[in-house]
Amino acid sequence: MGGATKGRDVVPDATESSAPREGLSRTRVLRAAVDYADANGIESLTMRTLAAELGVVPMALYKHVANKDDLLDGMVEVIVGEIGPTPASGHWKPDVRRRVLAARAALLRHRWSQAVLESRAAMTAPMLGYLDSLVGLFVSGGLPIDLTHSVMHALGNRMWGFGEDLFAATPPSETESFNAQKDALPARFPNLAAIAAAAIHVDPESGRLTGCDSQAEFEFALDLVLDGVERLDVRDGKED
Amino acid sequence: MGGATKGRDVVPDATESSAPREGLSRTRVLRAAVDYADANGIESLTMRTLAAELGVVPMALYKHVANKDDLLDGMVEVIVGEIGPTPASGHWKPDVRRRVLAARAALLRHRWSQAVLESRAAMTAPMLGYLDSLVGLFVSGGLPIDLTHSVMHALGNRMWGFGEDLFAATPPSETESFNAQKDALPARFPNLAAIAAAAIHVDPESGRLTGCDSQAEFEFALDLVLDGVERLDVRDGKED
DNA sequence: ATTGACAGGTGTACATCGTACACCTAGATT
DNA sequence: AATCTAGGTGTACGATGTACACCTGTCAAT
């Protein structure tokens, strides 16, 4: 069986400490791309400029990234990977708060990242890992799985109708290497798997299996916010 | 002097009823672009394909749109313009709900539109008009202006740290035609003007004038959702 | 040591895209 | 009739992603 070892991992193996600055690697390319985008803006990041930055000919990059889209995906992977763990107390509310704020901080460190992330809602492994960790905080804090599911949608939605839910899991590009790991996904992201299992239900009309209703999830999120605002208004205005 | 009358309006003047299908116009170009994107996907919309669709040579388009960015901006304008008015009862909650849902429906009619809209957070006139109408619903429903301000941020944020607030008003590209109208903005969008006025405050530390604190707004939105979830959880779990 | 396979860097070349620029043309204005 | 001008045309160029053939140094197997 050939080529099964062709890792597309984010951090495959660091042979960088021994060889100081010689030889590219996927990680080195990605890191250089992130740095370059930080310094010069994402719009001026081209395969040529990046190659020049690395002192290499443009086509050399293609030995480490499949194409520019793959490069961009890799860049978000790097940043999402920077989020890092946050301490958990077992109370979902402060735990989730901390974690989300940490994510925001990581994204803010690279101004271009949100635009790139939104332009390609590719669910890469670190992304799934982050989502899984969030879900884990909710459920291990005692929140029911259905509610957790809806909350994840609420957090991923923009609530004035613009921008579809980021939690609408766009699977990563259907590469062979991904398909190879597909079966292992539930094991790697057990919390997401639990949500997916809970979300699948039978449509009473057609009798067919169906996923979640994005319109319903949107309205849930919207009402959550509006109800919250109403409470704030009543409390502040009428002195409890 | 010279060229001040070069209108970049969305619907400049409809000389289309008399001349059936002859001659381009900004509106005709934009509408064709929207239709083409609907049918073939935004990624295959190029100046050349669009020109071909209109039976015209590519460069002809540039007599009606400044460049491709302007074209895309115009396309969003068209769609935001499609949102249309919604009936208002004077109660902000159902009114806002209706309006937001209408916006979502308009955007969903054109799958590509959210991506385009988010890729260029340009605050075009129809966009400002929509926001202004939303704010108007809140305040005429009796919600205090400060709270309205925060809610607008909450609605525009993605709440897991990804994606900065759409309500962080990126001004439209600084064209001459825009600057000409700049002074008229408060009159055209009075509700937005009120929010802007309320948001400006003096920073206690430096003593300088400052806009709104995006971090604070983000945390407000996040807590709004988390508090709401907590209430739902308590109520459902413990039977009120 | 010889070989040969292969990971990884090179060079050339091309298709696609946005768009600058000069030109043309028909209808309106004087 | 002369002229202006809005608007469509044709050509051409630079930037960009990337296919493809090639070269080279390293290391394993002979």
Coordinates of C-alpha atoms (C1' of nucleotides) in Angstrom, one line a residue:
Chain A
M1 CA 0.0 0.0 0.0
G2 CA 1.8 3.1 -1.1
G3 CA 1.7 6.5 0.3
A4 CA -0.4 6.0 3.4
T5 CA 2.4 7.5 5.4
K6 CA 2.2 10.8 3.6
G7 CA 1.3 12.8 6.6
R8 CA -0.7 16.0 6.2
D9 CA -0.4 16.7 9.9
V10 CA 0.1 20.1 11.2
V11 CA 3.2 19.3 13.2
P12 CA 4.6 16.2 11.5
D13 CA 8.0 16.1 12.9
A14 CA 10.3 18.8 14.0
T15 CA 13.7 18.2 12.3
E16 CA 14.3 21.9 12.7
S17 CA 16.4 22.0 15.9
S18 CA 19.3 20.1 14.3
A19 CA 19.2 21.7 10.8
P20 CA 19.0 25.4 11.7
R21 CA 17.6 27.1 8.7
E22 CA 18.0 24.6 5.9
G23 CA 15.3 22.7 4.1
L24 CA 11.7 23.6 4.0
S25 CA 8.9 21.7 5.6
R26 CA 5.2 22.1 5.7
T27 CA 5.4 23.7 9.2
R28 CA 8.1 26.0 8.2
V29 CA 6.2 27.1 5.1
L30 CA 3.1 27.7 7.1
R31 CA 4.8 29.6 9.8
A32 CA 6.6 31.8 7.2
A33 CA 3.2 32.4 5.6
V34 CA 1.6 33.4 8.8
D35 CA 4.5 35.7 9.7
Y36 CA 4.4 37.2 6.2
A37 CA 0.7 37.8 6.4
D38 CA 1.1 39.4 9.8
A39 CA 3.7 41.8 8.5
N40 CA 2.5 42.6 5.0
G41 CA -1.2 41.7 5.0
I42 CA -2.9 38.7 3.6
E43 CA -3.6 40.3 0.2
S44 CA 0.1 40.6 -0.7
L45 CA 0.8 37.0 0.2
T46 CA 1.4 35.2 -3.1
M47 CA 3.2 32.0 -3.8
R48 CA 6.0 34.1 -5.3
T49 CA 6.4 36.5 -2.4
L50 CA 6.3 33.7 0.1
A51 CA 8.8 31.8 -1.9
A52 CA 11.1 34.8 -2.0
E53 CA 10.7 35.3 1.7
L54 CA 11.9 31.7 2.1
G55 CA 14.8 32.2 -0.4
V56 CA 13.3 29.6 -2.7
V57 CA 11.7 29.3 -6.0
P58 CA 7.9 29.5 -6.1
M59 CA 7.4 25.9 -7.2
A60 CA 9.3 24.6 -4.3
L61 CA 6.4 25.4 -2.1
Y62 CA 4.3 22.9 -3.9
K63 CA 6.3 20.1 -2.5
H64 CA 4.9 21.0 0.9
V65 CA 1.4 22.4 0.3
A66 CA -0.9 21.1 -2.4
N67 CA -1.9 24.5 -3.6
K68 CA -2.7 27.9 -2.3
D69 CA -6.0 26.9 -0.8
D70 CA -4.1 24.2 1.1
L71 CA -1.7 26.9 2.2
L72 CA -4.5 29.1 3.6
D73 CA -6.1 26.1 5.3
G74 CA -2.8 25.3 6.9
M75 CA -2.4 28.9 8.1
V76 CA -5.7 28.8 9.9
E77 CA -4.7 25.5 11.3
V78 CA -1.6 27.1 12.8
I79 CA -3.6 29.8 14.4
V80 CA -6.3 27.6 15.7
G81 CA -3.6 25.5 17.1
E82 CA -2.3 28.5 19.0
I83 CA -5.4 28.7 21.0
G84 CA -4.0 26.2 23.5
P85 CA -5.7 24.6 26.5
T86 CA -7.4 26.7 29.1
P87 CA -8.0 25.6 32.7
A88 CA -11.4 24.0 33.4
S89 CA -13.3 24.1 36.6
G90 CA -16.1 21.8 35.7
H91 CA -18.6 24.7 35.6
W92 CA -19.4 25.2 32.0
K93 CA -20.1 28.9 32.1
P94 CA -16.8 30.2 33.2
D95 CA -14.9 27.5 31.4
V96 CA -16.6 28.2 28.1
R97 CA -16.1 31.9 28.6
R98 CA -12.4 31.5 29.2
R99 CA -12.0 29.2 26.2
V100 CA -13.9 31.4 23.8
L101 CA -12.1 34.5 24.9
A102 CA -8.8 32.6 24.4
A103 CA -9.9 31.8 20.9
R104 CA -10.7 35.4 20.2
A105 CA -7.4 36.5 21.5
A106 CA -5.5 34.1 19.2
L107 CA -7.5 35.2 16.2
L108 CA -7.0 38.9 17.0
R109 CA -3.2 38.4 17.1
H110 CA -3.5 37.9 13.3
R111 CA -5.9 40.4 11.9
W112 CA -6.3 38.6 8.5
S113 CA -7.2 35.3 10.1
Q114 CA -10.9 35.9 10.6
A115 CA -11.4 36.8 6.9
V116 CA -9.4 33.7 5.8
L117 CA -11.2 31.5 8.2
E118 CA -14.6 32.6 7.1
S119 CA -13.8 32.5 3.4
R120 CA -13.1 28.8 3.8
A121 CA -15.2 27.1 6.4
A122 CA -13.0 24.0 6.2
M123 CA -13.2 21.9 9.2
T124 CA -9.6 21.0 9.7
A125 CA -8.4 18.8 12.5
P126 CA -7.4 21.6 14.9
M127 CA -10.7 23.3 14.2
L128 CA -12.6 20.2 15.1
G129 CA -10.4 19.8 18.1
Y130 CA -11.3 23.2 19.3
L131 CA -15.0 22.7 18.7
D132 CA -14.8 19.3 20.4
S133 CA -13.2 20.9 23.5
L134 CA -15.9 23.5 23.7
V135 CA -18.7 20.9 23.5
G136 CA -16.8 18.9 26.1
L137 CA -16.9 21.9 28.5
F138 CA -20.6 22.2 28.1
V139 CA -21.5 18.6 28.6
S140 CA -19.0 17.9 31.3
G141 CA -20.6 20.9 33.1
G142 CA -23.9 19.1 33.0
L143 CA -25.6 20.8 30.1
P144 CA -27.9 18.4 28.1
I145 CA -26.6 17.4 24.7
D146 CA -29.5 18.9 22.7
L147 CA -29.1 22.3 24.4
T148 CA -25.4 22.1 23.8
H149 CA -26.0 21.5 20.2
S150 CA -28.2 24.5 19.8
V151 CA -25.8 26.7 21.8
M152 CA -23.0 25.7 19.5
H153 CA -25.1 26.9 16.6
A154 CA -25.9 30.1 18.5
L155 CA -22.3 30.8 19.0
G156 CA -21.4 30.2 15.4
N157 CA -24.2 32.3 13.9
R158 CA -24.2 35.9 13.0
M159 CA -27.5 37.0 14.2
W160 CA -28.8 39.5 11.8
G161 CA -29.2 37.1 9.0
F162 CA -25.8 37.7 7.5
G163 CA -23.4 34.8 7.4
E164 CA -24.4 31.3 7.8
D165 CA -23.5 29.3 10.8
L166 CA -19.9 28.3 11.0
F167 CA -21.0 25.3 13.0
A168 CA -22.6 23.9 9.9
A169 CA -19.8 21.4 9.5
T170 CA -18.3 21.8 6.1
P171 CA -16.2 18.7 5.9
P172 CA -12.5 19.2 5.0
S173 CA -11.7 18.8 1.4
E174 CA -12.2 15.2 0.5
T175 CA -8.6 14.2 0.2
E176 CA -7.5 10.6 0.4
S177 CA -5.6 11.3 3.6
F178 CA -8.8 12.6 5.1
N179 CA -10.9 9.7 4.0
A180 CA -8.4 7.4 5.5
Q181 CA -8.9 9.0 8.9
K182 CA -12.6 9.3 8.5
D183 CA -13.5 6.3 10.5
A184 CA -11.3 7.5 13.4
L185 CA -13.2 10.8 13.7
P186 CA -15.7 9.7 16.4
A187 CA -12.8 8.5 18.5
R188 CA -10.8 11.7 18.1
F189 CA -13.7 14.0 18.6
P190 CA -16.1 12.2 20.8
N191 CA -18.1 15.2 21.9
L192 CA -18.8 16.2 18.3
A193 CA -19.8 12.7 17.6
A194 CA -22.3 12.8 20.4
I195 CA -23.8 15.9 19.1
A196 CA -24.0 14.6 15.6
A197 CA -25.7 11.5 16.9
A198 CA -28.2 13.5 18.9
A199 CA -29.0 15.9 16.0
I200 CA -30.0 13.2 13.6
H201 CA -33.7 12.6 13.8
V202 CA -36.5 11.4 11.7
D203 CA -38.5 14.0 9.8
P204 CA -42.1 13.4 10.8
E205 CA -43.4 14.3 7.4
S206 CA -41.2 12.4 5.0
G207 CA -40.1 9.8 7.4
R208 CA -36.5 10.4 6.2
L209 CA -33.5 10.8 8.3
T210 CA -32.5 14.5 8.5
G211 CA -29.8 16.6 10.1
C212 CA -30.5 19.7 12.0
D213 CA -32.8 22.5 10.9
S214 CA -30.6 25.5 10.3
Q215 CA -33.6 27.9 10.2
A216 CA -34.7 26.6 13.6
E217 CA -31.2 26.9 15.0
F218 CA -31.0 30.5 13.7
E219 CA -34.2 31.4 15.3
F220 CA -33.1 29.8 18.6
A221 CA -30.0 32.0 18.6
L222 CA -31.9 35.1 17.7
D223 CA -34.5 34.6 20.4
L224 CA -31.8 33.8 22.9
V225 CA -30.3 37.2 22.3
L226 CA -33.6 39.1 22.2
D227 CA -34.8 37.4 25.3
G228 CA -31.6 38.3 27.1
V229 CA -31.9 41.9 26.0
E230 CA -35.4 42.1 27.2
R231 CA -34.4 40.9 30.6
L232 CA -31.6 43.4 30.8
D233 CA -34.0 46.2 29.8
V234 CA -36.7 45.3 32.3
R235 CA -34.2 44.9 35.1
D236 CA -32.4 48.2 34.5
G237 CA -35.5 50.1 33.6
K238 CA -37.7 48.9 36.5
E239 CA -35.1 48.4 39.2
D240 CA -35.9 44.7 39.5
Chain B
M1 CA -15.7 71.2 -10.5
G2 CA -16.2 68.6 -13.1
G3 CA -17.5 65.1 -12.6
A4 CA -19.4 65.8 -9.4
T5 CA -22.6 64.6 -10.9
K6 CA -21.1 61.1 -11.7
G7 CA -23.6 59.3 -9.5
R8 CA -22.7 56.0 -8.0
D9 CA -26.3 55.5 -6.8
V10 CA -27.8 52.1 -6.7
V11 CA -30.7 52.9 -8.7
P12 CA -29.7 56.0 -10.6
D13 CA -32.4 56.4 -13.1
A14 CA -34.4 53.8 -14.8
T15 CA -34.3 54.5 -18.6
E16 CA -35.1 50.8 -19.0
S17 CA -38.8 50.8 -19.6
S18 CA -38.5 52.8 -22.9
A19 CA -35.4 51.0 -24.3
P20 CA -36.3 47.4 -23.9
R21 CA -33.0 45.5 -23.8
E22 CA -30.5 47.9 -25.4
G23 CA -27.7 49.6 -23.6
L24 CA -26.2 48.8 -20.4
S25 CA -26.5 50.6 -17.1
R26 CA -25.1 50.1 -13.7
T27 CA -28.3 48.5 -12.5
R28 CA -28.5 46.2 -15.5
V29 CA -24.9 45.1 -15.0
L30 CA -25.5 44.5 -11.3
R31 CA -28.6 42.5 -11.9
A32 CA -27.0 40.4 -14.5
A33 CA -24.1 39.7 -12.2
V34 CA -26.5 38.7 -9.4
D35 CA -28.3 36.4 -11.8
Y36 CA -25.2 34.9 -13.1
A37 CA -23.8 34.3 -9.7
D38 CA -27.0 32.6 -8.7
A39 CA -26.9 30.3 -11.6
N40 CA -23.2 29.6 -11.9
G41 CA -21.7 30.3 -8.6
I42 CA -19.8 33.4 -7.6
E43 CA -16.4 31.8 -8.3
S44 CA -17.1 31.6 -12.0
L45 CA -18.2 35.2 -12.2
T46 CA -15.5 37.1 -14.0
M47 CA -15.6 40.3 -15.9
R48 CA -15.3 38.2 -19.1
T49 CA -18.1 35.8 -18.3
L50 CA -20.3 38.6 -17.2
A51 CA -19.6 40.6 -20.3
A52 CA -20.3 37.5 -22.5
E53 CA -23.6 37.1 -20.6
L54 CA -24.6 40.6 -21.5
G55 CA -23.4 40.2 -25.1
V56 CA -20.8 42.8 -24.7
V57 CA -17.0 43.1 -24.6
P58 CA -15.4 42.9 -21.1
M59 CA -14.2 46.5 -21.0
A60 CA -17.7 47.7 -21.6
L61 CA -18.5 46.9 -18.0
Y62 CA -16.0 49.4 -16.8
K63 CA -18.1 52.2 -18.1
H64 CA -20.6 51.2 -15.4
V65 CA -18.6 49.8 -12.5
A66 CA -15.3 51.1 -11.4
N67 CA -13.7 47.7 -11.1
K68 CA -14.5 44.2 -9.9
D69 CA -14.6 45.2 -6.2
D70 CA -17.1 47.9 -7.1
L71 CA -19.1 45.2 -8.9
L72 CA -19.2 43.0 -5.9
D73 CA -20.1 45.8 -3.7
G74 CA -22.9 46.7 -6.0
M75 CA -24.2 43.1 -6.0
V76 CA -24.4 43.2 -2.2
E77 CA -26.2 46.5 -2.5
V78 CA -28.8 44.9 -4.7
I79 CA -29.4 42.0 -2.3
V80 CA -29.5 44.2 0.8
G81 CA -31.9 46.3 -1.1
E82 CA -34.1 43.3 -1.6
I83 CA -34.8 43.0 2.1
G84 CA -37.6 45.4 1.8
P85 CA -39.7 46.9 4.6
T86 CA -41.4 44.8 7.2
P87 CA -44.4 45.8 9.2
A88 CA -43.7 47.4 12.6
S89 CA -45.9 47.1 15.6
G90 CA -44.0 49.4 17.9
H91 CA -42.9 46.5 20.1
W92 CA -39.2 46.1 19.3
K93 CA -39.0 42.4 20.0
P94 CA -41.3 41.0 17.3
D95 CA -40.4 43.9 15.0
V96 CA -36.7 43.2 15.1
R97 CA -37.3 39.5 14.9
R98 CA -39.3 39.9 11.7
R99 CA -36.8 42.2 10.2
V100 CA -33.8 40.1 10.9
L101 CA -35.6 37.0 9.6
A102 CA -36.4 38.9 6.4
A103 CA -32.8 39.8 6.0
R104 CA -31.7 36.3 6.4
A105 CA -34.3 35.2 3.9
A106 CA -33.0 37.7 1.3
L107 CA -29.5 36.5 1.9
L108 CA -30.4 32.9 1.7
R109 CA -31.9 33.5 -1.8
H110 CA -28.4 34.0 -3.0
R111 CA -26.1 31.5 -1.5
W112 CA -22.9 33.3 -2.4
S113 CA -24.0 36.6 -0.9
Q114 CA -22.9 36.0 2.7
A115 CA -19.4 35.1 1.6
V116 CA -19.2 38.2 -0.5
L117 CA -20.7 40.4 2.1
E118 CA -18.3 39.2 4.7
S119 CA -15.3 39.4 2.5
R120 CA -15.9 43.1 2.0
A121 CA -17.5 44.7 5.1
A122 CA -18.1 47.8 3.1
M123 CA -20.9 49.9 4.6
T124 CA -22.8 50.8 1.5
A125 CA -25.9 53.0 1.6
P126 CA -28.4 50.2 1.5
M127 CA -26.5 48.4 4.2
L128 CA -26.5 51.5 6.4
G129 CA -30.2 51.9 5.7
Y130 CA -30.9 48.4 6.9
L131 CA -28.8 48.9 10.1
D132 CA -30.5 52.2 10.6
S133 CA -33.9 50.6 10.3
L134 CA -33.0 48.0 12.9
V135 CA -31.7 50.5 15.3
G136 CA -34.9 52.5 14.7
L137 CA -37.0 49.5 15.7
F138 CA -35.2 49.1 19.0
V139 CA -35.3 52.7 20.0
S140 CA -38.8 53.4 18.9
G141 CA -39.8 50.3 20.9
G142 CA -38.4 52.1 24.0
L143 CA -35.0 50.4 24.3
P144 CA -32.3 52.8 25.7
I145 CA -29.7 53.9 23.2
D146 CA -26.7 52.4 25.0
L147 CA -28.4 49.0 25.2
T148 CA -29.4 49.2 21.6
H149 CA -25.8 49.9 20.7
S150 CA -24.5 46.8 22.5
V151 CA -27.3 44.7 21.1
M152 CA -26.3 45.7 17.6
H153 CA -22.8 44.5 18.3
A154 CA -24.1 41.3 19.8
L155 CA -26.1 40.6 16.6
G156 CA -23.1 41.3 14.4
N157 CA -20.7 39.2 16.3
R158 CA -19.8 35.7 15.9
M159 CA -19.5 34.5 19.4
W160 CA -16.8 32.0 19.6
G161 CA -14.1 34.5 18.9
F162 CA -14.1 34.0 15.1
G163 CA -14.9 36.9 12.9
E164 CA -14.9 40.4 14.1
D165 CA -18.1 42.3 14.5
L166 CA -19.8 43.3 11.3
F167 CA -21.2 46.3 13.1
A168 CA -17.7 47.8 13.4
A169 CA -18.5 50.2 10.7
T170 CA -16.0 49.9 8.0
P171 CA -16.7 53.1 6.0
P172 CA -17.3 52.6 2.3
S173 CA -14.3 53.1 0.1
E174 CA -13.3 56.8 0.3
T175 CA -14.5 57.8 -3.1
E176 CA -15.2 61.4 -4.0
S177 CA -18.8 60.7 -4.4
F178 CA -19.0 59.3 -0.9
N179 CA -17.1 62.2 0.6
A180 CA -19.6 64.5 -1.1
Q181 CA -22.4 62.8 0.8
K182 CA -20.6 62.4 4.0
D183 CA -22.1 65.4 5.6
A184 CA -25.6 64.2 4.8
L185 CA -25.1 60.9 6.6
P186 CA -26.6 61.9 10.0
A187 CA -29.7 63.1 8.2
R188 CA -30.1 60.0 6.1
F189 CA -29.3 57.5 9.0
P190 CA -30.4 59.3 12.1
N191 CA -30.6 56.3 14.3
L192 CA -27.0 55.3 13.5
A193 CA -26.0 58.8 14.1
A194 CA -27.6 58.7 17.5
I195 CA -25.7 55.5 18.4
A196 CA -22.4 56.9 17.2
A197 CA -23.0 60.0 19.3
A198 CA -23.8 57.9 22.4
A199 CA -20.8 55.6 21.8
I200 CA -18.2 58.3 21.9
H201 CA -17.0 58.9 25.3
V202 CA -13.9 60.1 27.2
D203 CA -11.4 57.5 28.2
P204 CA -10.9 58.0 31.9
E205 CA -7.2 57.1 31.7
S206 CA -5.9 59.1 28.8
G207 CA -8.6 61.7 28.7
R208 CA -8.9 61.2 25.0
L209 CA -12.0 60.7 23.0
T210 CA -12.6 57.1 22.1
G211 CA -15.1 54.9 20.2
C212 CA -16.5 51.7 21.5
D213 CA -14.5 49.0 23.2
S214 CA -14.8 46.0 20.9
Q215 CA -13.6 43.6 23.5
A216 CA -16.2 44.8 25.9
E217 CA -18.9 44.5 23.3
F218 CA -17.8 41.0 22.5
E219 CA -17.9 39.9 26.1
F220 CA -21.3 41.5 26.4
A221 CA -22.6 39.4 23.5
L222 CA -21.0 36.3 24.8
D223 CA -22.4 36.7 28.3
L224 CA -25.8 37.5 26.9
V225 CA -25.8 34.1 25.2
L226 CA -24.3 32.2 28.1
D227 CA -26.7 33.7 30.6
G228 CA -29.6 32.9 28.3
V229 CA -28.5 29.3 28.1
E230 CA -28.1 29.0 31.8
R231 CA -31.7 30.2 32.2
L232 CA -32.9 27.7 29.7
D233 CA -31.0 24.9 31.4
V234 CA -32.3 25.8 34.9
R235 CA -35.8 26.1 33.8
D236 CA -35.9 22.9 31.8
G237 CA -34.0 20.9 34.2
K238 CA -35.6 22.0 37.4
E239 CA -39.2 22.6 36.2
D240 CA -39.2 26.3 37.0
Chain C
dA1 C1' 32.2 1.5 -3.5
dT2 C1' 28.3 1.4 -7.0
dT3 C1' 23.8 2.0 -7.8
dG4 C1' 19.5 3.7 -8.0
dA5 C1' 15.3 5.4 -6.0
dC6 C1' 13.3 9.2 -4.1
dA7 C1' 12.5 13.6 -1.5
dG8 C1' 13.0 18.0 -2.5
dG9 C1' 14.5 22.3 -5.0
dT10 C1' 14.8 24.6 -10.0
dG11 C1' 13.3 26.7 -14.6
dT12 C1' 10.2 27.3 -18.0
dA13 C1' 5.9 28.1 -19.7
dC14 C1' 1.0 28.8 -19.9
dA15 C1' -3.9 29.9 -18.9
dT16 C1' -6.7 33.0 -16.5
dC17 C1' -7.9 37.3 -14.7
dG18 C1' -8.3 42.3 -14.0
dT19 C1' -7.8 46.3 -16.3
dA20 C1' -5.0 50.4 -18.7
dC21 C1' -5.2 52.8 -23.0
dA22 C1' -6.4 54.2 -27.4
dC23 C1' -10.0 54.1 -30.6
dC24 C1' -14.5 54.3 -32.7
dT25 C1' -19.4 55.7 -33.3
dA26 C1' -24.0 57.4 -32.8
dG27 C1' -27.0 60.6 -30.8
dA28 C1' -27.4 65.2 -28.5
dT29 C1' -26.0 70.2 -28.4
dT30 C1' -24.8 74.4 -30.3
Chain D
dA1 C1' -23.2 71.3 -40.2
dA2 C1' -19.8 71.1 -36.5
dT3 C1' -18.7 69.3 -32.3
dC4 C1' -19.1 67.1 -28.0
dT5 C1' -19.6 63.1 -25.4
dA6 C1' -21.5 58.8 -23.3
dG7 C1' -20.7 54.4 -24.1
dG8 C1' -19.1 50.1 -26.7
dT9 C1' -14.6 47.9 -28.9
dG10 C1' -9.8 45.8 -29.5
dT11 C1' -5.5 45.1 -28.1
dA12 C1' -2.3 44.3 -24.8
dC13 C1' 0.1 43.8 -20.4
dG14 C1' 1.2 42.5 -15.7
dA15 C1' 0.1 39.5 -11.8
dT16 C1' -1.0 35.1 -10.3
dG17 C1' -1.5 30.0 -9.7
dT18 C1' 0.4 26.0 -11.2
dA19 C1' 1.5 22.0 -14.7
dC20 C1' 5.5 19.6 -16.2
dA21 C1' 10.1 18.3 -17.0
dC22 C1' 14.4 18.4 -15.0
dC23 C1' 18.3 18.3 -11.8
dT24 C1' 20.6 17.0 -7.3
dG25 C1' 22.0 15.4 -3.0
dT26 C1' 21.1 11.6 0.5
dC27 C1' 20.7 7.2 1.9
dA28 C1' 19.6 2.1 1.5
dA29 C1' 20.5 -2.0 -0.7
dT30 C1' 23.5 -4.5 -3.4

